[in-house]
JSON list of C-alpha atoms in Angstrom, two decimals:
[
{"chain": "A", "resi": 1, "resn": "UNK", "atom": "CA", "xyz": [5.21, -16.88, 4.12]},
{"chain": "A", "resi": 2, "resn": "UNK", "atom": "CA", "xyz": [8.97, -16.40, 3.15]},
{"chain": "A", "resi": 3, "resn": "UNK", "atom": "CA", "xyz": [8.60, -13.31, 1.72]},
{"chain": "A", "resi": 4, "resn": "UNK", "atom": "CA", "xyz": [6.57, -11.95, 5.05]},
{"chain": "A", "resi": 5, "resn": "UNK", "atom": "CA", "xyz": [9.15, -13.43, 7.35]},
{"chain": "A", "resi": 6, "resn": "UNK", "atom": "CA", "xyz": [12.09, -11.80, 5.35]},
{"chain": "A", "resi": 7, "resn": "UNK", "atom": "CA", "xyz": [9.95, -7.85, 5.15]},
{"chain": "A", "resi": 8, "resn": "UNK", "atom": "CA", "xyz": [9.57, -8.25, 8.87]},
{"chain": "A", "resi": 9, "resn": "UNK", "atom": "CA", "xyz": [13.46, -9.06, 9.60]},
{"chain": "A", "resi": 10, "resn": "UNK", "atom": "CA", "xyz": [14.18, -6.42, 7.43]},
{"chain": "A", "resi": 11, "resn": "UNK", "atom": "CA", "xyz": [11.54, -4.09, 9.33]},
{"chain": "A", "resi": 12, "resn": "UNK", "atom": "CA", "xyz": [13.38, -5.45, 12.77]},
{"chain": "A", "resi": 13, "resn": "UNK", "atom": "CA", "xyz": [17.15, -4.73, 11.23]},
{"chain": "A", "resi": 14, "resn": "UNK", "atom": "CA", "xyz": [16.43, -1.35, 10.02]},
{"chain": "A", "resi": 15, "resn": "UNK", "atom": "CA", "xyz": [14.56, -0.56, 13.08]},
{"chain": "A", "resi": 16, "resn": "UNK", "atom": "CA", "xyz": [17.75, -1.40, 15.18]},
{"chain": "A", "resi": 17, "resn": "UNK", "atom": "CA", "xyz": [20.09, 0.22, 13.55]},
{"chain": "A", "resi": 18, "resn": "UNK", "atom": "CA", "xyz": [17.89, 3.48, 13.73]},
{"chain": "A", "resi": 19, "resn": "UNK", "atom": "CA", "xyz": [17.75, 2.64, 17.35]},
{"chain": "A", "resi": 20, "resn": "UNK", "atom": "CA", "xyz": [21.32, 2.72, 17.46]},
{"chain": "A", "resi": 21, "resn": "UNK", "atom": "CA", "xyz": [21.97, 5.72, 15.61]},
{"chain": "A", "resi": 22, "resn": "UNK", "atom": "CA", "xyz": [19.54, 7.76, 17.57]},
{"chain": "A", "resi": 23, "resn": "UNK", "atom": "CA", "xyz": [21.23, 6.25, 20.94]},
{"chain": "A", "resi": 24, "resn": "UNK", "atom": "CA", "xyz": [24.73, 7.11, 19.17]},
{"chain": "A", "resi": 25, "resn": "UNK", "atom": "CA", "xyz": [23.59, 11.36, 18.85]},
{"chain": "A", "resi": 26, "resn": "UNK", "atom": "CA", "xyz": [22.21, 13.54, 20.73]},
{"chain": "A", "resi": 27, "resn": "UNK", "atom": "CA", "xyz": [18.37, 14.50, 19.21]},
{"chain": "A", "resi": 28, "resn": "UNK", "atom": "CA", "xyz": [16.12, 17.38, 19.65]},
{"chain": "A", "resi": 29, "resn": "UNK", "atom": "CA", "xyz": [12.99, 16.05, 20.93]},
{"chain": "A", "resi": 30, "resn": "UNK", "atom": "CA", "xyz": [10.82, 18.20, 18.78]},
{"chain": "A", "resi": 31, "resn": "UNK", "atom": "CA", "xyz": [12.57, 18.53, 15.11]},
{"chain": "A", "resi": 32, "resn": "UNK", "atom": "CA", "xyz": [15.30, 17.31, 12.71]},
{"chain": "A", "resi": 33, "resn": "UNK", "atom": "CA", "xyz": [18.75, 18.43, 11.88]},
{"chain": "A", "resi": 34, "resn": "UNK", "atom": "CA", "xyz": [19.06, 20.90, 9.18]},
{"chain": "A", "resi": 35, "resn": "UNK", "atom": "CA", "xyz": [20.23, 20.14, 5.81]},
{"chain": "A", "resi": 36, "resn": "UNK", "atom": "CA", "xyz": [23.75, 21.58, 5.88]},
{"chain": "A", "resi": 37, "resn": "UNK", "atom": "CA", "xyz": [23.80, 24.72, 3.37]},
{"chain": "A", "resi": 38, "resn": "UNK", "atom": "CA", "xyz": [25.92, 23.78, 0.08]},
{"chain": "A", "resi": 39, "resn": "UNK", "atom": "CA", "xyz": [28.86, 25.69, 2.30]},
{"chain": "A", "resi": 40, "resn": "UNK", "atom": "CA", "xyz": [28.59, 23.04, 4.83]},
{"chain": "A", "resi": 41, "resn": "UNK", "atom": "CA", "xyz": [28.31, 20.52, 2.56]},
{"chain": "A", "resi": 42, "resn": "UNK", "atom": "CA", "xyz": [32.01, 18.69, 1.62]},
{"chain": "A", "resi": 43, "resn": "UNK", "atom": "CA", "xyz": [33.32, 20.16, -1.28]},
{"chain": "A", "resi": 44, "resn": "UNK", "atom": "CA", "xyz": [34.57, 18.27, -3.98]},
{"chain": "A", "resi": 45, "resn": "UNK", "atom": "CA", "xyz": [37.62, 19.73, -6.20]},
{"chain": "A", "resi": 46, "resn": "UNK", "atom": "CA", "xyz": [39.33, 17.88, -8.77]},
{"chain": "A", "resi": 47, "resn": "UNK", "atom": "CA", "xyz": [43.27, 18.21, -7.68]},
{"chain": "A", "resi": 48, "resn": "UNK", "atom": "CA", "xyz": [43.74, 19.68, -11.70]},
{"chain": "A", "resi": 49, "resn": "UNK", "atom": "CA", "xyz": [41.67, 22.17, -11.79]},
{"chain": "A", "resi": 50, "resn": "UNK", "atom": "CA", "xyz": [42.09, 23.12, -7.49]},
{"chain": "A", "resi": 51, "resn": "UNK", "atom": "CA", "xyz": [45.58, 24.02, -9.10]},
{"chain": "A", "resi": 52, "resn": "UNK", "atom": "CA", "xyz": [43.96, 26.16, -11.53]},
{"chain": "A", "resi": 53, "resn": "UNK", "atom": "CA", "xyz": [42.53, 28.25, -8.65]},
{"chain": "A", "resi": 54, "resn": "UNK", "atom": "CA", "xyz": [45.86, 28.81, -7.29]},
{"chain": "A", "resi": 55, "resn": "UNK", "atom": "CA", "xyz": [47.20, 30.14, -10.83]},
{"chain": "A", "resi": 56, "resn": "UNK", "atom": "CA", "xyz": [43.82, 32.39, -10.87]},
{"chain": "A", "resi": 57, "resn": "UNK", "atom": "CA", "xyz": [44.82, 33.60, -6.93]},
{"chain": "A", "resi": 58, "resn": "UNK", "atom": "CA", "xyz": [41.02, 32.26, -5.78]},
{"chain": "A", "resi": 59, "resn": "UNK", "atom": "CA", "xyz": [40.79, 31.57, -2.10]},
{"chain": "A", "resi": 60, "resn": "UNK", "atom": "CA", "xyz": [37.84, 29.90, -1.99]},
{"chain": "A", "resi": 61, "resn": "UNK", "atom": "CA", "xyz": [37.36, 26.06, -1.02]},
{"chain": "A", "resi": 62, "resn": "UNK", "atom": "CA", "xyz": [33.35, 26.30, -0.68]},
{"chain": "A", "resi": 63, "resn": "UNK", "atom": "CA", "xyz": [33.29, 25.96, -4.46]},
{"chain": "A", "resi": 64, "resn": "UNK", "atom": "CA", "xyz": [32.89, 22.31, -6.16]},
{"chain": "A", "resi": 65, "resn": "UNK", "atom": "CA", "xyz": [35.22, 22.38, -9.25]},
{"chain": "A", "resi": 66, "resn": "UNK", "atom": "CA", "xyz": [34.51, 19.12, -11.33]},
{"chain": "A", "resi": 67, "resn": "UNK", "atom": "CA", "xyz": [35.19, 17.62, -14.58]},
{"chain": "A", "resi": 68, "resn": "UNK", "atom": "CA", "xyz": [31.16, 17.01, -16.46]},
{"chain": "A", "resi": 69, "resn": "UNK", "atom": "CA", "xyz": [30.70, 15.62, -19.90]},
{"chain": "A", "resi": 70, "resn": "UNK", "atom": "CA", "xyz": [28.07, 17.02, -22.18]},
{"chain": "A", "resi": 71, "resn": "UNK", "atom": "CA", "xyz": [24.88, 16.23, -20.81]},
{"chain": "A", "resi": 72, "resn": "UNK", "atom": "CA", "xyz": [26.41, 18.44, -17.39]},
{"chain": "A", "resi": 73, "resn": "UNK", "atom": "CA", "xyz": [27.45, 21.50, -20.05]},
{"chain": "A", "resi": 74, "resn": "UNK", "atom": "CA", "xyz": [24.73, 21.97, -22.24]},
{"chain": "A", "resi": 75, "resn": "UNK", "atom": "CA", "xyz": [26.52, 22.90, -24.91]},
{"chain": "A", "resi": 76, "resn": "UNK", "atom": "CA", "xyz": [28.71, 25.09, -23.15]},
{"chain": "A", "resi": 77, "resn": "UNK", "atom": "CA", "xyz": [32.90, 24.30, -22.42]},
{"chain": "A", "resi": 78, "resn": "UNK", "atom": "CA", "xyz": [32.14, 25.10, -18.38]},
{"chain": "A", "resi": 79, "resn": "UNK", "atom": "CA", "xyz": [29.01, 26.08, -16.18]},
{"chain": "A", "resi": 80, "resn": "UNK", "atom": "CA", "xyz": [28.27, 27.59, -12.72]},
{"chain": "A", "resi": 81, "resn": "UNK", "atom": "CA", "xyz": [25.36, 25.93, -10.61]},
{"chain": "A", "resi": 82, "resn": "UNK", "atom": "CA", "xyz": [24.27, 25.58, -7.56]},
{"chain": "A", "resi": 83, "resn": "UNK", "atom": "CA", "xyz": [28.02, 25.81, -6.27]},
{"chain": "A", "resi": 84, "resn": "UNK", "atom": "CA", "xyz": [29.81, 23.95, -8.53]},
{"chain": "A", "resi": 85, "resn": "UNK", "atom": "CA", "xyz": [32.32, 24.75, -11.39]},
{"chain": "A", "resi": 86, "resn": "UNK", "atom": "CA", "xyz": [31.75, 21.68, -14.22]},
{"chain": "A", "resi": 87, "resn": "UNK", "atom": "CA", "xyz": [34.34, 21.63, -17.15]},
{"chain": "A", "resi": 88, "resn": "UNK", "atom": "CA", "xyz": [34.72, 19.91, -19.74]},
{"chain": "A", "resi": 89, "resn": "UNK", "atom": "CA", "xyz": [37.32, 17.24, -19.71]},
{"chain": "A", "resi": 90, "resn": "UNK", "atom": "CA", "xyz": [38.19, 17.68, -23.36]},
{"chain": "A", "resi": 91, "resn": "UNK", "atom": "CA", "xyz": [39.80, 21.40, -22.85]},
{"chain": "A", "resi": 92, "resn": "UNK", "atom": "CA", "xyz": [43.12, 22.39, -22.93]},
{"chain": "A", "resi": 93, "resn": "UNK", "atom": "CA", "xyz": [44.86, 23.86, -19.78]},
{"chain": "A", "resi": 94, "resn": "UNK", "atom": "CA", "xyz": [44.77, 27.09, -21.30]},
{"chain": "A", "resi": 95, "resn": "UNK", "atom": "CA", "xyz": [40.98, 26.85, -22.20]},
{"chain": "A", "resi": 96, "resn": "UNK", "atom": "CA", "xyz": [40.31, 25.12, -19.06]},
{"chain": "A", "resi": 97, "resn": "UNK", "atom": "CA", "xyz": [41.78, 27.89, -16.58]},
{"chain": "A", "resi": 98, "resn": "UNK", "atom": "CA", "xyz": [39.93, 30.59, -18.72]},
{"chain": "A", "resi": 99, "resn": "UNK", "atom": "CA", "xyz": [36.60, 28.59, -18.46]},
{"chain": "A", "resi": 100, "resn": "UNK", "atom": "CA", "xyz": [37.58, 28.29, -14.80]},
{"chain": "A", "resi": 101, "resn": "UNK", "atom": "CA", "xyz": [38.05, 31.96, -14.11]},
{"chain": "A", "resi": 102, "resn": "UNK", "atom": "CA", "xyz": [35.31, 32.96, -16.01]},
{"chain": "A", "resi": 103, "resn": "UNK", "atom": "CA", "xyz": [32.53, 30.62, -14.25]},
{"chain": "A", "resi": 104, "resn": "UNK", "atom": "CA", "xyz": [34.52, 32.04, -10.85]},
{"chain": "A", "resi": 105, "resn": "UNK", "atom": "CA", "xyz": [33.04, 34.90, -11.50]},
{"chain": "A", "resi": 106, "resn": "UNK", "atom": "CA", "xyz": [29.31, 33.84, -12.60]},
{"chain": "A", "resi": 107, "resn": "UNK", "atom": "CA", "xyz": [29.99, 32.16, -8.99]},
{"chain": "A", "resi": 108, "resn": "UNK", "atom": "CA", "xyz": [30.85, 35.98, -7.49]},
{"chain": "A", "resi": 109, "resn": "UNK", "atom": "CA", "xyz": [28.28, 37.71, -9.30]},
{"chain": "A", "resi": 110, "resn": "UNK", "atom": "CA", "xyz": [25.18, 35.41, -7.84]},
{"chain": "A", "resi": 111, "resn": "UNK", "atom": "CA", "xyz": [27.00, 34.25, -4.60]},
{"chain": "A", "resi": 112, "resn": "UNK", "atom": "CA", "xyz": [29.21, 37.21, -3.27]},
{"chain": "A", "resi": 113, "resn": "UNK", "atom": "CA", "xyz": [28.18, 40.63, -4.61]},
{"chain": "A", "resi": 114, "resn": "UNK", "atom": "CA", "xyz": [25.39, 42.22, -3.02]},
{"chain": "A", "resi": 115, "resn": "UNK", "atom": "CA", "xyz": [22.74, 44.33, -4.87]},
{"chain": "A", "resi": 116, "resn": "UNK", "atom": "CA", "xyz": [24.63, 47.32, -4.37]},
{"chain": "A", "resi": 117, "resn": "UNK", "atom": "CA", "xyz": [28.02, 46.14, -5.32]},
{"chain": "A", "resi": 118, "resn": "UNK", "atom": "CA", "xyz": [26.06, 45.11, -8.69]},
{"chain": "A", "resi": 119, "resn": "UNK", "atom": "CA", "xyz": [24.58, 48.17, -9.27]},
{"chain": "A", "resi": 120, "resn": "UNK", "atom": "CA", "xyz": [27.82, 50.33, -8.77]},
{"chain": "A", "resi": 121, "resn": "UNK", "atom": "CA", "xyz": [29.22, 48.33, -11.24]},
{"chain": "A", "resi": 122, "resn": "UNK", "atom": "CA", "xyz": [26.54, 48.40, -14.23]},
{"chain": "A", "resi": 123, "resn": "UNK", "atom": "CA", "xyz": [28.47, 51.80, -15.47]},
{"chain": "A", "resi": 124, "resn": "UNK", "atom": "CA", "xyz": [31.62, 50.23, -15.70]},
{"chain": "A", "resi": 125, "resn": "UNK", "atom": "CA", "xyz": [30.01, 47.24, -17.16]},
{"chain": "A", "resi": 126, "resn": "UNK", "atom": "CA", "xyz": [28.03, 49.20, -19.84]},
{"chain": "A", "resi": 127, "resn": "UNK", "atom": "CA", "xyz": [31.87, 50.57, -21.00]},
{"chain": "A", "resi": 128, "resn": "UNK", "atom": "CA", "xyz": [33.27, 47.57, -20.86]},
{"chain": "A", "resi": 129, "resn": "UNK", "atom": "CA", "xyz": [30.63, 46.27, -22.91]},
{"chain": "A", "resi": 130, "resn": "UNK", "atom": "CA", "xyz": [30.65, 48.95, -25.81]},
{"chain": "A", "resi": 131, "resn": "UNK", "atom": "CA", "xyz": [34.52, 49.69, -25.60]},
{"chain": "A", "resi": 132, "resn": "UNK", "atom": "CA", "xyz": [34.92, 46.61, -28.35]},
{"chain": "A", "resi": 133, "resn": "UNK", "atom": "CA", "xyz": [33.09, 44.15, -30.63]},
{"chain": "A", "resi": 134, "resn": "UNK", "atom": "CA", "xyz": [34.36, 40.77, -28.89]},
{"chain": "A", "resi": 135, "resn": "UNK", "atom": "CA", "xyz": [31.36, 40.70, -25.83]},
{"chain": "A", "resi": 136, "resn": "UNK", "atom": "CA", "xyz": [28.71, 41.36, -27.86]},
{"chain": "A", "resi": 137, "resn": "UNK", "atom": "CA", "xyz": [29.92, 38.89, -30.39]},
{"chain": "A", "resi": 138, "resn": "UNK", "atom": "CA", "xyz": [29.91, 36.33, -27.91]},
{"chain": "A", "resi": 139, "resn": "UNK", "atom": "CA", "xyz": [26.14, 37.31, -26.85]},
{"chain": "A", "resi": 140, "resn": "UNK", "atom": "CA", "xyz": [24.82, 37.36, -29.68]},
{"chain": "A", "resi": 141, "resn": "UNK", "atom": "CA", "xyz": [25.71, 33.13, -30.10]},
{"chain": "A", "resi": 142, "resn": "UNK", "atom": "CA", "xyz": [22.68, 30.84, -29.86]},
{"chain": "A", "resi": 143, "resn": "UNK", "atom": "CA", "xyz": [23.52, 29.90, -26.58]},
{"chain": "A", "resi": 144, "resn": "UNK", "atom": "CA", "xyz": [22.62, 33.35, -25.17]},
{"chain": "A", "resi": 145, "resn": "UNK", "atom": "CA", "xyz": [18.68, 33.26, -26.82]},
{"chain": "A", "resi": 146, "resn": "UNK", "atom": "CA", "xyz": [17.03, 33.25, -24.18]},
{"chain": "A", "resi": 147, "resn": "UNK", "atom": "CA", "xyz": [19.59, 35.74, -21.79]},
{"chain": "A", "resi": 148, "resn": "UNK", "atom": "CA", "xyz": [17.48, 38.22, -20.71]},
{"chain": "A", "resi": 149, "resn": "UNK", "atom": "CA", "xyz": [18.96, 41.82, -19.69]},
{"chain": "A", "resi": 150, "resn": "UNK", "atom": "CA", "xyz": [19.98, 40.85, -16.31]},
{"chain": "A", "resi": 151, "resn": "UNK", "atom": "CA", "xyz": [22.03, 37.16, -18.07]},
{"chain": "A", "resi": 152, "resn": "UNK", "atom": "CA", "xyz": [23.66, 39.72, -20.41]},
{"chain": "A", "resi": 153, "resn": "UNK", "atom": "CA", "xyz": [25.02, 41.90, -17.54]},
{"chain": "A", "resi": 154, "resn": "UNK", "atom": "CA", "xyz": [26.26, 39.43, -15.65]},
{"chain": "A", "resi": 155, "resn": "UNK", "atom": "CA", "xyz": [28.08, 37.58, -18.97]},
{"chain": "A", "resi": 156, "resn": "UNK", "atom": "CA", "xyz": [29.34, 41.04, -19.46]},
{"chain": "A", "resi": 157, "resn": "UNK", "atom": "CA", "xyz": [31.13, 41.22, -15.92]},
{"chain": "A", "resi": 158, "resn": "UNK", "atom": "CA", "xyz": [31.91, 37.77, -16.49]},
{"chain": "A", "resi": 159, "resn": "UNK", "atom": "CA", "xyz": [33.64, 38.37, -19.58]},
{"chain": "A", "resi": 160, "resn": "UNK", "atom": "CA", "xyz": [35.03, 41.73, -18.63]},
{"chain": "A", "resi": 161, "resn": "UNK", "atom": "CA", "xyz": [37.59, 40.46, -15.68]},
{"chain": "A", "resi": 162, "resn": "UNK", "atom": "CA", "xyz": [38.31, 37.32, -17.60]},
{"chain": "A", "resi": 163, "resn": "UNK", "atom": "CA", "xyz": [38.93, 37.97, -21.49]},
{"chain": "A", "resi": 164, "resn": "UNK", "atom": "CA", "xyz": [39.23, 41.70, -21.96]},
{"chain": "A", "resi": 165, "resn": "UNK", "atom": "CA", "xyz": [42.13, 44.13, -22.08]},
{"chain": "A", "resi": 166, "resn": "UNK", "atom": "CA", "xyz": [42.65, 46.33, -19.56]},
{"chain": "A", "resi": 167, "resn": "UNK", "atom": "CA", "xyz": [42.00, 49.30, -21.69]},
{"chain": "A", "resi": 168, "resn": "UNK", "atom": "CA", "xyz": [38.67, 48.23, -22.60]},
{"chain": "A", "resi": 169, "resn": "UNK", "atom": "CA", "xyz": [38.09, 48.61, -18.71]},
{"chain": "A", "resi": 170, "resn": "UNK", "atom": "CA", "xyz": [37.34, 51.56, -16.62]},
{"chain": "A", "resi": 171, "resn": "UNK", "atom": "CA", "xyz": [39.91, 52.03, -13.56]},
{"chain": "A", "resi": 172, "resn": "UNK", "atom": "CA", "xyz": [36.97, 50.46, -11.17]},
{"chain": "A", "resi": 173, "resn": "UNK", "atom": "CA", "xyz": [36.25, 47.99, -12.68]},
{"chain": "A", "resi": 174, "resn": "UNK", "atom": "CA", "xyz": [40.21, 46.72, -13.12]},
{"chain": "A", "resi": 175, "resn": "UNK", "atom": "CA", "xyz": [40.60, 47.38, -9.33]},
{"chain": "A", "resi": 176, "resn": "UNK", "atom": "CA", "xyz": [37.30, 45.30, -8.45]},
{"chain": "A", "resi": 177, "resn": "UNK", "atom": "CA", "xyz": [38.51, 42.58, -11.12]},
{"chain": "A", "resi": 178, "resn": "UNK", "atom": "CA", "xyz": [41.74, 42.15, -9.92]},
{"chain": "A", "resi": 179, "resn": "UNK", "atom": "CA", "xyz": [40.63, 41.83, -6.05]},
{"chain": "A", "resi": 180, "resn": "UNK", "atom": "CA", "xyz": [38.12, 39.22, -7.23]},
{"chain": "A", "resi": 181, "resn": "UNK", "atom": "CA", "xyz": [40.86, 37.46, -9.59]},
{"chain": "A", "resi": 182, "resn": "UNK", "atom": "CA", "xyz": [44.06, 38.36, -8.64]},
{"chain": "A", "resi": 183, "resn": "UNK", "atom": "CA", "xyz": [45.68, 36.08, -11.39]},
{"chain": "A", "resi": 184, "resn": "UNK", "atom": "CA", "xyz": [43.30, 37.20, -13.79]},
{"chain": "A", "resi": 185, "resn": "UNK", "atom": "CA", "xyz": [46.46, 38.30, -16.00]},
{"chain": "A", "resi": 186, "resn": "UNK", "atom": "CA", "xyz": [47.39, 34.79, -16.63]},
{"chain": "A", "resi": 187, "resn": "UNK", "atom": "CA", "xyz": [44.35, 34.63, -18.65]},
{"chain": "A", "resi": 188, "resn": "UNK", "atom": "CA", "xyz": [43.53, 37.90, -20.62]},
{"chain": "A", "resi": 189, "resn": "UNK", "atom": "CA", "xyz": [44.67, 38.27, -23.61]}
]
């Protein structure tokens, strides 16, 4: 009988505060609010690496950039999902702002560039790629097995504006690099 008596005042409390927040807003009478897109969504930056964006020049404060441990990496020193930046802790600034930079622009690849942009780049990308040994050294580690053709272009373009040499670049694809990253110089070698 206890039991019953304290389900129903539960039942009667959560029933008026729903009453009170539907009083409190204004409701449509026929559907629900939308989820709020991951842009509307609050963003959550670490203040360490938000600085790191402002050494890279990145505008952009739609972005999560978090510290994950290893079961948010995969193996990997930094990821991009679902609009968030994860880094490992354990990195060095230098490391960090390079894993930074280069998940920026996994983020710009999927998020920003349209179809087109992509394609108009897949020349430059294909140079960039063959113009030295160091990308496809880095593809060819376990943790690219299962990167199909489209994984390895974007890696490439990924790589290209954050670890290569300008001269391994084609004059494009250093112009669309450094409007995408304009402190991308801070972390090429």
């Amino acid at each position: 009988m206890k039991r019953s008596l304290g389900v129903i005042l539960l039942l009667i409390i959560g029933l008026g505060v729903l009453s009170f927040d539907f009083a409190s807003k204004p409701q449509s009478s026929t559907a629900l609010p939308p989820t709020p897109s991951p842009a509307q969504q609050q963003v959550v930056q670490e203040p360490e690496l938000e600085a790191y964006f402002k050494i890279l020049g990145i505008k952009n404060n739609k972005i999560g950039l978090v510290y994950g441990d290893s079961s948010d990496l995969t193996g990997e020193d930094a990821s991009y999902n679902n609009g968030v930046i994860t880094v490992n802790p354990k990195l060095s600034k230098t490391v960090g702002l390079q894993m930074v930079g280069h998940e920026y622009m996994h983020y710009y690849w999927r998020e920003r560039l349209s179809e087109k942009g992509k394609k108009s780049l897949l020349d430059d990308l294909d140079y960039a790629l063959n113009s030295n040994s160091w990308i496809p050294s880095q593809l060819a580690k376990p943790l690219y097995n299962n990167c199909n053709k489209n994984c390895k272009i974007e890696e490439t373009y990924a790589y290209a504006c954050t670890s290569l040499h300008d001269n391994s670049l084609t004059p494009e694809l250093i112009k669309h690099c450094n409007l995408v990253l304009p402190g991308r110089y801070n972390i090429t070698w």
